[in-house]
Short mmCIF file of C-alpha atoms and ligand atoms in Angstrom, two decimals:
data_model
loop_
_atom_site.label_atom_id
_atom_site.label_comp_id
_atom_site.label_asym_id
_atom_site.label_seq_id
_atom_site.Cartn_x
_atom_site.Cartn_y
_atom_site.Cartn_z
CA UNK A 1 -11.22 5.83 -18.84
CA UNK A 2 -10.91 9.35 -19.55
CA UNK A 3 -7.28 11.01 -20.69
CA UNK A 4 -6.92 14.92 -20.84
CA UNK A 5 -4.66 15.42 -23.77
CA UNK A 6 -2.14 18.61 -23.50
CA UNK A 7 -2.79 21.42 -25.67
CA UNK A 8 0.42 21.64 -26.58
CA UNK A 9 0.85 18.60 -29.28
CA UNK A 10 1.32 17.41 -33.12
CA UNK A 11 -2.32 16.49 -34.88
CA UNK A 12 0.13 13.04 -36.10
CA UNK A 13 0.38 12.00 -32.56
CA UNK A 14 -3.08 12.83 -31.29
CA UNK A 15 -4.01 10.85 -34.41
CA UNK A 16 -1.69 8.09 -33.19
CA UNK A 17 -2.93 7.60 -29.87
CA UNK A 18 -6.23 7.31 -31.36
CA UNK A 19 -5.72 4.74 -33.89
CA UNK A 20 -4.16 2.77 -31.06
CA UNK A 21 -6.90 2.72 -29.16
CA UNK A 22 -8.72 2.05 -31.65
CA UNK A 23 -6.64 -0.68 -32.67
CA UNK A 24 -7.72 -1.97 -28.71
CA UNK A 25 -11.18 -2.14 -29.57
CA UNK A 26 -12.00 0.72 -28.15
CA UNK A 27 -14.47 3.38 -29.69
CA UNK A 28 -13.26 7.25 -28.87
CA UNK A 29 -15.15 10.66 -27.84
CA UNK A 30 -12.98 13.49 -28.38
CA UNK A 31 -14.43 17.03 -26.76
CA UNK A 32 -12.22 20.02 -27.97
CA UNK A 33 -11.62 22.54 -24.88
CA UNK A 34 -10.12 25.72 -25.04
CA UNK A 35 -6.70 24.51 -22.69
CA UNK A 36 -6.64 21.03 -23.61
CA UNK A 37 -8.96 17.89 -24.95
CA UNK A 38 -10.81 15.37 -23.47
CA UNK A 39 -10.64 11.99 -24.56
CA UNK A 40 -13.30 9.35 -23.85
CA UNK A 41 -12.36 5.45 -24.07
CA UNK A 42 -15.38 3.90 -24.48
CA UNK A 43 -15.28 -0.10 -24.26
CA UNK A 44 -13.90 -3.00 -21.75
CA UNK A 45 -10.49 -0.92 -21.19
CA UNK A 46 -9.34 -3.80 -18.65
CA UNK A 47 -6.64 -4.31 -21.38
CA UNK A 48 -5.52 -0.74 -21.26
CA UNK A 49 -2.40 0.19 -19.15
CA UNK A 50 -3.23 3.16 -17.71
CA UNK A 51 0.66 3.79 -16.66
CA UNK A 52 1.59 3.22 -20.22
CA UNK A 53 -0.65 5.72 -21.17
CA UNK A 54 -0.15 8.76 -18.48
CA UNK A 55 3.19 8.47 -19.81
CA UNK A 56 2.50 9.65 -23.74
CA UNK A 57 4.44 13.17 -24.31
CA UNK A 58 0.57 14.38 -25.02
CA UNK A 59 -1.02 13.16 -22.20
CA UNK A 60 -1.35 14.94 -19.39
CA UNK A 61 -3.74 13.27 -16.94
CA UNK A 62 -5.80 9.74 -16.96
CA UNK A 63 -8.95 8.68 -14.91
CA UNK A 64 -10.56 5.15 -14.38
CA UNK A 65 -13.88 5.45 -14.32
CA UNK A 66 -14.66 2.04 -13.76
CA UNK A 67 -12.96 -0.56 -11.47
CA UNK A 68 -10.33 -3.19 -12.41
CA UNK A 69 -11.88 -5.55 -10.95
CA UNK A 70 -15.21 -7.27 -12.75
CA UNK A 71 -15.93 -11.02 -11.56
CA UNK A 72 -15.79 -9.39 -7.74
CA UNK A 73 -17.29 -6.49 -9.13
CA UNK A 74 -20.97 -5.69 -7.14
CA UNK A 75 -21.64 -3.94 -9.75
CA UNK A 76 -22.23 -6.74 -11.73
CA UNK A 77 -23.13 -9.22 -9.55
CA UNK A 78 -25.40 -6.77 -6.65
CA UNK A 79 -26.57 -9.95 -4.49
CA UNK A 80 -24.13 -10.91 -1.75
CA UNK A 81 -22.28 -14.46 -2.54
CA UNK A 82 -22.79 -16.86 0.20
CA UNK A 83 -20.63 -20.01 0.39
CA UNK A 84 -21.73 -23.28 2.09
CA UNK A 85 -18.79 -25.16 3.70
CA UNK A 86 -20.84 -28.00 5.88
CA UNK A 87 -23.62 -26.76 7.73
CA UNK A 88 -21.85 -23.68 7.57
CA UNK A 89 -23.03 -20.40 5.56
CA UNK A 90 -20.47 -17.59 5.41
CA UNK A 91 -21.59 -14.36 3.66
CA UNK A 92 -24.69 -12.37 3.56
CA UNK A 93 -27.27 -12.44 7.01
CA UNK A 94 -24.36 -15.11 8.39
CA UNK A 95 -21.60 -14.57 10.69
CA UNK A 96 -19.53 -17.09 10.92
CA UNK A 97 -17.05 -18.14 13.38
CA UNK A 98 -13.58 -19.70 12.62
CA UNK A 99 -11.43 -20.43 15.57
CA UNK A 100 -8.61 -22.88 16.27
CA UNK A 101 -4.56 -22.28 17.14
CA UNK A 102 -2.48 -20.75 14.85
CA UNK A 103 -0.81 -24.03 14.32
CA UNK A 104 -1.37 -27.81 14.60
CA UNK A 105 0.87 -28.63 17.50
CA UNK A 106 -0.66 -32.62 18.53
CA UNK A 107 -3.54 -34.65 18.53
CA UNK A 108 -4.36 -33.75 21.99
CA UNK A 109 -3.97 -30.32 21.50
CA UNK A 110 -5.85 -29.79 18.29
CA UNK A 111 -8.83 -32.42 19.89
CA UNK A 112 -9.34 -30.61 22.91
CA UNK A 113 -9.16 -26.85 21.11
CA UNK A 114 -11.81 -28.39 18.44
CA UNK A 115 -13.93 -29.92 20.59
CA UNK A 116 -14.17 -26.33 23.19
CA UNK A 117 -14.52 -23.84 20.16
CA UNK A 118 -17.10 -26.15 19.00
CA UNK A 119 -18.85 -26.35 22.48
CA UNK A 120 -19.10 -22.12 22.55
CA UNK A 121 -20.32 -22.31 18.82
CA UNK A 122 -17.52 -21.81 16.62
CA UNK A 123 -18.76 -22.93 12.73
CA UNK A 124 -15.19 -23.75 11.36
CA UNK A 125 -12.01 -24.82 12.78
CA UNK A 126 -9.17 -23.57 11.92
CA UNK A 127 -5.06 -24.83 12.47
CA UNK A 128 -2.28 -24.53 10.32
CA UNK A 129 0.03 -27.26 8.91
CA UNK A 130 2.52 -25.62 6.19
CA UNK A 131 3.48 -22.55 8.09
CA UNK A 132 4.80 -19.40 6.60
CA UNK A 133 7.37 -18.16 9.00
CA UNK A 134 9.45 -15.10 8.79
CA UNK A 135 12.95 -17.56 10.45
CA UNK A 136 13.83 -20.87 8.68
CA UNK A 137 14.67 -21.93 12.01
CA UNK A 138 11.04 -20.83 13.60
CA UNK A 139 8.54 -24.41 13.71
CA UNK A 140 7.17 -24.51 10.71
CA UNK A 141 4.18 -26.64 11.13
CA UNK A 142 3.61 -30.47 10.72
CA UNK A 143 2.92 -30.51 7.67
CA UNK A 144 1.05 -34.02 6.05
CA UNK A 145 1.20 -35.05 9.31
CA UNK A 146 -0.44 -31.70 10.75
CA UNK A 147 -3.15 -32.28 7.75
CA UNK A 148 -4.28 -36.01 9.17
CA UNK A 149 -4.98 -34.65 13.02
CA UNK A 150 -7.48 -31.98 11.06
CA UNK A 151 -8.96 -34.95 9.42
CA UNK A 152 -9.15 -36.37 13.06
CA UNK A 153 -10.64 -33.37 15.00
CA UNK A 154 -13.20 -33.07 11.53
CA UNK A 155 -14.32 -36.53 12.50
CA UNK A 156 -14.22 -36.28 16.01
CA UNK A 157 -16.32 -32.51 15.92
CA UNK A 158 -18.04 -32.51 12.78
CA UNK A 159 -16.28 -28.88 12.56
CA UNK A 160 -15.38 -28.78 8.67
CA UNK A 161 -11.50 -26.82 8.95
CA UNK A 162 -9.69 -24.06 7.16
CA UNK A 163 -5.66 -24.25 6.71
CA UNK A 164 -2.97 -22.24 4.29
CA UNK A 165 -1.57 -23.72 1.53
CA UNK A 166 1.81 -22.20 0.40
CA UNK A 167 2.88 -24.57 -2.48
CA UNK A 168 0.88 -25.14 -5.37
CA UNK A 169 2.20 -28.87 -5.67
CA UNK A 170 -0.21 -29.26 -2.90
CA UNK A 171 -3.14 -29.06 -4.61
CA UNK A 172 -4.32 -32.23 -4.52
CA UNK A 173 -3.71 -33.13 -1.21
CA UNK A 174 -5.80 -29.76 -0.23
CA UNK A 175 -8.52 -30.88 -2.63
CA UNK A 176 -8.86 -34.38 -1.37
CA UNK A 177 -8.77 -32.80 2.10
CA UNK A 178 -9.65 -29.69 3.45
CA UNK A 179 -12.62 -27.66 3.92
CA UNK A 180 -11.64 -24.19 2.80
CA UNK A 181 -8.08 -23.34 1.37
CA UNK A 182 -6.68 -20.19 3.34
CA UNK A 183 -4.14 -17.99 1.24
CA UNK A 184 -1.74 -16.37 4.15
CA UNK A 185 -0.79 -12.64 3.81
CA UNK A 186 2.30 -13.28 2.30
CA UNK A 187 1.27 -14.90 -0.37
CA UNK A 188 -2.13 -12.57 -1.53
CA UNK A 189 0.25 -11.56 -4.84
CA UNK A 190 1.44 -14.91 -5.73
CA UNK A 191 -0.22 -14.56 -8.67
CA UNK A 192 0.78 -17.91 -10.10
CA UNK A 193 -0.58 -19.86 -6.89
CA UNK A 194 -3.63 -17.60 -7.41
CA UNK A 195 -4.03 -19.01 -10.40
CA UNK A 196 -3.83 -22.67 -9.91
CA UNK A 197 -6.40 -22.29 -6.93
CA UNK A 198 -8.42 -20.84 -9.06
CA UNK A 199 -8.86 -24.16 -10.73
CA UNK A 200 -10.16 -25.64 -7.07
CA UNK A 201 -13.39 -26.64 -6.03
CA UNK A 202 -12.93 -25.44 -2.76
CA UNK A 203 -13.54 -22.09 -1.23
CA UNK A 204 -10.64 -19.47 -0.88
CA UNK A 205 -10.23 -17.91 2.14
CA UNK A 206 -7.49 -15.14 0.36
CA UNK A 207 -6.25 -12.67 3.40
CA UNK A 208 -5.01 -9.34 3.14
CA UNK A 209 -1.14 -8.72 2.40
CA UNK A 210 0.87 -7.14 4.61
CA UNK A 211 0.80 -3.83 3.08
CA UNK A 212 -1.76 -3.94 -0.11
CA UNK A 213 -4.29 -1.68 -0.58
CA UNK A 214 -7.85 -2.62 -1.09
CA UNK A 215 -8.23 -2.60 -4.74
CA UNK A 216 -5.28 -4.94 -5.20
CA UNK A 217 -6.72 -7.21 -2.58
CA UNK A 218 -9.96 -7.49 -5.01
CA UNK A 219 -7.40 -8.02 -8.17
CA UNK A 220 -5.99 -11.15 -6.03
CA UNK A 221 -9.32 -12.22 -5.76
CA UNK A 222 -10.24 -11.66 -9.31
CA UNK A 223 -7.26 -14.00 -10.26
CA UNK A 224 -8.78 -16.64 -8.79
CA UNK A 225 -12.43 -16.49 -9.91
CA UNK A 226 -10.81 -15.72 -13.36
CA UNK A 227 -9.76 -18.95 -13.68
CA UNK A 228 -13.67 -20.07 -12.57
CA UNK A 229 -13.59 -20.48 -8.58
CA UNK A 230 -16.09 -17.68 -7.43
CA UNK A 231 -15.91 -19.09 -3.86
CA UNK A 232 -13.81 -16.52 -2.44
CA UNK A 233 -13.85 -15.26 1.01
CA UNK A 234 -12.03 -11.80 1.83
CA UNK A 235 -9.86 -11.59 5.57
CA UNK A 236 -8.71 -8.86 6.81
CA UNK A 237 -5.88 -9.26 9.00
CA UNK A 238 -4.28 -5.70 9.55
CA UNK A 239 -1.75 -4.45 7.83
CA UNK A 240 1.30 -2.80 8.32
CA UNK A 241 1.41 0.93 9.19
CA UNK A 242 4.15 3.16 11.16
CA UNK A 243 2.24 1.66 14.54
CA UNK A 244 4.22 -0.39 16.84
CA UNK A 245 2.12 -1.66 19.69
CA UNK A 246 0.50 -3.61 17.94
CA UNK A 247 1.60 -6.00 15.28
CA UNK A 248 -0.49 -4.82 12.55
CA UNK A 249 -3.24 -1.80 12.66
CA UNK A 250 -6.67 -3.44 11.98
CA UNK A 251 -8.30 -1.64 9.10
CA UNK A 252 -12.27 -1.79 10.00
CA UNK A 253 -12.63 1.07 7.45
CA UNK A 254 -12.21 -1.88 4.55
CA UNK A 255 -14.88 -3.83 6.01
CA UNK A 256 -17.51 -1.36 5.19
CA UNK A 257 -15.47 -0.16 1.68
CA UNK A 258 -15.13 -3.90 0.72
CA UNK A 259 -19.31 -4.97 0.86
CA UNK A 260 -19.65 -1.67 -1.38
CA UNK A 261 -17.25 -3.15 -3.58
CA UNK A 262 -17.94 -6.61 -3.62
CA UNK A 263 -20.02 -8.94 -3.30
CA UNK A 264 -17.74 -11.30 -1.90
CA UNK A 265 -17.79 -11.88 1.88
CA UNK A 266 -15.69 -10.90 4.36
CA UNK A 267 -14.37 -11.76 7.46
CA UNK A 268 -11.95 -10.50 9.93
CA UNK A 269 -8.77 -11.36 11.87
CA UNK A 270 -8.37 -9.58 15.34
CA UNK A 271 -5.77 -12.54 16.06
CA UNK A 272 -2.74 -11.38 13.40
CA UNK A 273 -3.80 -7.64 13.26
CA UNK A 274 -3.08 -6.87 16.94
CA UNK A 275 -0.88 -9.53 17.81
CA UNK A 276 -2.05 -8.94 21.17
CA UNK A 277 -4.50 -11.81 23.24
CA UNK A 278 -6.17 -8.55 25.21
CA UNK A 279 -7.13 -6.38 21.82
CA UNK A 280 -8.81 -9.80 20.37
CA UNK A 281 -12.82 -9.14 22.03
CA UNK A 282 -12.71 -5.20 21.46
CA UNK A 283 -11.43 -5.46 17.85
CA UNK A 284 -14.26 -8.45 17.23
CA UNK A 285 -16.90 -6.63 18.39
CA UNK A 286 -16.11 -3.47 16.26
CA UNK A 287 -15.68 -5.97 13.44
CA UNK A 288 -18.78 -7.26 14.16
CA UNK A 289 -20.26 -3.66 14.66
CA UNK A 290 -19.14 -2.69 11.12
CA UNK A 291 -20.13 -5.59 9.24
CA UNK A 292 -18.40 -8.20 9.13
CA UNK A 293 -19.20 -11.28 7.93
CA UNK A 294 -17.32 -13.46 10.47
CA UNK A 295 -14.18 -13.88 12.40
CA UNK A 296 -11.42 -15.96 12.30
CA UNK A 297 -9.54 -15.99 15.85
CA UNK A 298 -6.60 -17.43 17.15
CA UNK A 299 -7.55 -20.17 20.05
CA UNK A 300 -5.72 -22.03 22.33
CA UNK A 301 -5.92 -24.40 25.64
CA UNK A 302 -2.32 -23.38 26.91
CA UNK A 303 -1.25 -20.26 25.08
CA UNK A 304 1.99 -19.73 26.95
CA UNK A 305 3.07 -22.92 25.68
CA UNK A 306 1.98 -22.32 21.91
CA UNK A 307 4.65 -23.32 19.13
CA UNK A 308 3.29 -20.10 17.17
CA UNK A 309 1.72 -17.07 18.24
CA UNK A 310 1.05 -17.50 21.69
CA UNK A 311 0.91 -14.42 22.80
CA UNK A 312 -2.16 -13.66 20.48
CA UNK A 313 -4.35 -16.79 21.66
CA UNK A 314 -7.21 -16.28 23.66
CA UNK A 315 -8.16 -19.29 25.26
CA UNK A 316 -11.35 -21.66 24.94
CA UNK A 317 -13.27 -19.31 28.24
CA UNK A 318 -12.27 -15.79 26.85
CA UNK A 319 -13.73 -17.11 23.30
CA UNK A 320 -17.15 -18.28 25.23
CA UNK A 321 -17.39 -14.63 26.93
CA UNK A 322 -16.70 -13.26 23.25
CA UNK A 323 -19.57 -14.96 21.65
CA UNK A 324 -21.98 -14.21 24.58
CA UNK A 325 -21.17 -10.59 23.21
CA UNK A 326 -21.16 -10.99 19.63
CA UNK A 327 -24.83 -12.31 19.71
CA UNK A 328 -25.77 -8.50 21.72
CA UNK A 329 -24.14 -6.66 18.70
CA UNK A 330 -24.81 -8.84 15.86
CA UNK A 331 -28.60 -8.37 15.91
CA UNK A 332 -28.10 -4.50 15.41
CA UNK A 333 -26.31 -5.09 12.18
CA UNK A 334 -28.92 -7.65 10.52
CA UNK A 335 -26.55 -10.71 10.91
CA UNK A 336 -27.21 -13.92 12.56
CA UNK A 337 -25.12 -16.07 14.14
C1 LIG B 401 -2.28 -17.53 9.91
O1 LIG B 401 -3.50 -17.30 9.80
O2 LIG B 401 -1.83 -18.49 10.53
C2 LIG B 401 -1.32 -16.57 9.32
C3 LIG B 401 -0.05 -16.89 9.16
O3 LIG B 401 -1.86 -15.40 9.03
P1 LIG B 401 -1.35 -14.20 8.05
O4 LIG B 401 -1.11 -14.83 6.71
O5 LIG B 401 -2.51 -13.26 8.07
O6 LIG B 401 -0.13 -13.62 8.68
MN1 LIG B 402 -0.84 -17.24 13.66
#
């Protein structure tokens, strides 16, 4: 981190600043200009509020040199991370396909969506139970319930499944249970929950929040690997911008941005970040084209029927034609599916 101290100031509080990062652990290089100084802090300066600091009477500007984030740092960790959930890989030469409806709706429905997305290739199967919805009144999954027809289409397929989690008293259940733990949108700064997960055994599949920018995406992540879980796979799911055709504008510039960052996987979400069945096979390919490491896409066998996001559901054919495409693309970006 490097602060440019003001010219104008007291020696006592230059020398105060310095003893207090000193009294940080943090070693100093001070180089004397003619308009103002340049101070060096030279040490782990995680601890260090950079806020706090810009807003010292003597300082007038402060840098980070180095990122935030360490544990999803590539930097210190250069090879990709790849996480094996079944006979499924996700992360470096993989791409790996999650598919399933947005929500558990029956045992019929969830058997018969499995068993298609399965039949076109699909890796994981996904379905949620605990449902984050914006109205109290909006279905809001089937819950325990929801969790045991997973179970069933698991057995049934073989397809290990992903699902949200929204309350840490959960845990347990989602230990016992599930495949790989999805963190919803809403929830990527629930720092607490981040936490606890970060005491799981299972991999995170931590998406995107609504509106957070890229390096406090990796900060969620690095709350849970802090706590020991390095299993962490990234989603991008759009986010919110000034747009309004769509339901959220797809970032594909983070895709790219994140494997420079990270190490950590990451896979994408055409589903939620157009909220449109129609944009779902353009934005997958691009994904695909720029790197992803997978998909995760909304799927269902009567869409205009869905209790949840219907009108973003491609059904079991259009997901078929999808893949056929995919495996053109993915060859031209080193990936294998
Ligand atoms: C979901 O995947 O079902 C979901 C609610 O997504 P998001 O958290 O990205 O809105
Ligand atoms: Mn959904």
């Amino acid at each position: 981190m490097i602060l440019v101290i003001k010219k104008e100031r007291e020696q006592q509080q230059l020398d105060n600043l310095i003893a207090w990062v000193k009294s940080l652990g943090l070693n100093v290089h001070l180089s004397e200009g003619e308009n103002c100084t340049i101070m060096g802090l030279v040490g782990d300066v995680s601890r260090v509020d950079a806020d706090l600091v810009r807003s010292l009477e003597i300082v007038e500007a402060v840098k980070r040199i180095s990122e935030p984030f360490k544990k999803a740092n590539r930097k210190f960790h250069p090879q990709d991370t790849v996480i094996t959930v079944g006979n499924a890989k996700i992360g470096g030469k993989n791409f790996t396909l999650m598919a399933g409806p947005c929500s558990v709706e029956s045992e019929a429905q969830i058997i018969e969506i499995a068993k298609a997305v399965k039949a076109s290739g699909a890796h994981i199967l996904r379905g949620g139970v605990f449902k984050p919805r914006t109205s109290p009144y909006a279905f809001q999954g089937l819950r325990e319930e929801g969790l045991k027809l997973l179970i069933k289409a698991r057995e049934e397929t073989g397809l290990p499944f992903v699902t949200e989690i929204m309350n840490a008293k959960h845990i347990d259940l989602f230990e016992k249970h599930v495949d790989i733990v999805q963190v919803g949108a809403r929830n990527m700064q629930n720092f607490e929950l981040l936490k606890e997960l970060g005491t799981m055994s299972k991999p995170i599949l931590l998406k995107r929040g609504l509106a957070n920018t890229i390096e406090e995406w990796l900060m969620s992540a690095e709350y849970i690997m802090s706590e020991g879980n390095q299993n962490v796979i990234l989603c991008e799911r759009g986010i919110r911008t000034f747009e309004n055709y769509t339901r959220n504008t797809l970032d594909l510039s983070a895709i790219p941005l994140i494997k420079e960052l990270t190490h950590l996987p990451v896979i994408v979400d055409p589903s939620h970040a157009s909220g449109l069945s129609r944009l779902v096979e353009p934005l997958s390919l691009a994904s695909a084209g720029a790197g992803s490491d997978g998909l995760i896409i909304e799927v269902h066998n009567d869409p205009s029927k869905a209790l949840c996001d219907g009108p973003q559901c491609i059904k079991p054919n259009q997901f078929d034609t999808l893949i056929k495409k995919l495996k053109v693309i993915l060859p031209l970006v080193g990936k294998v599916l």
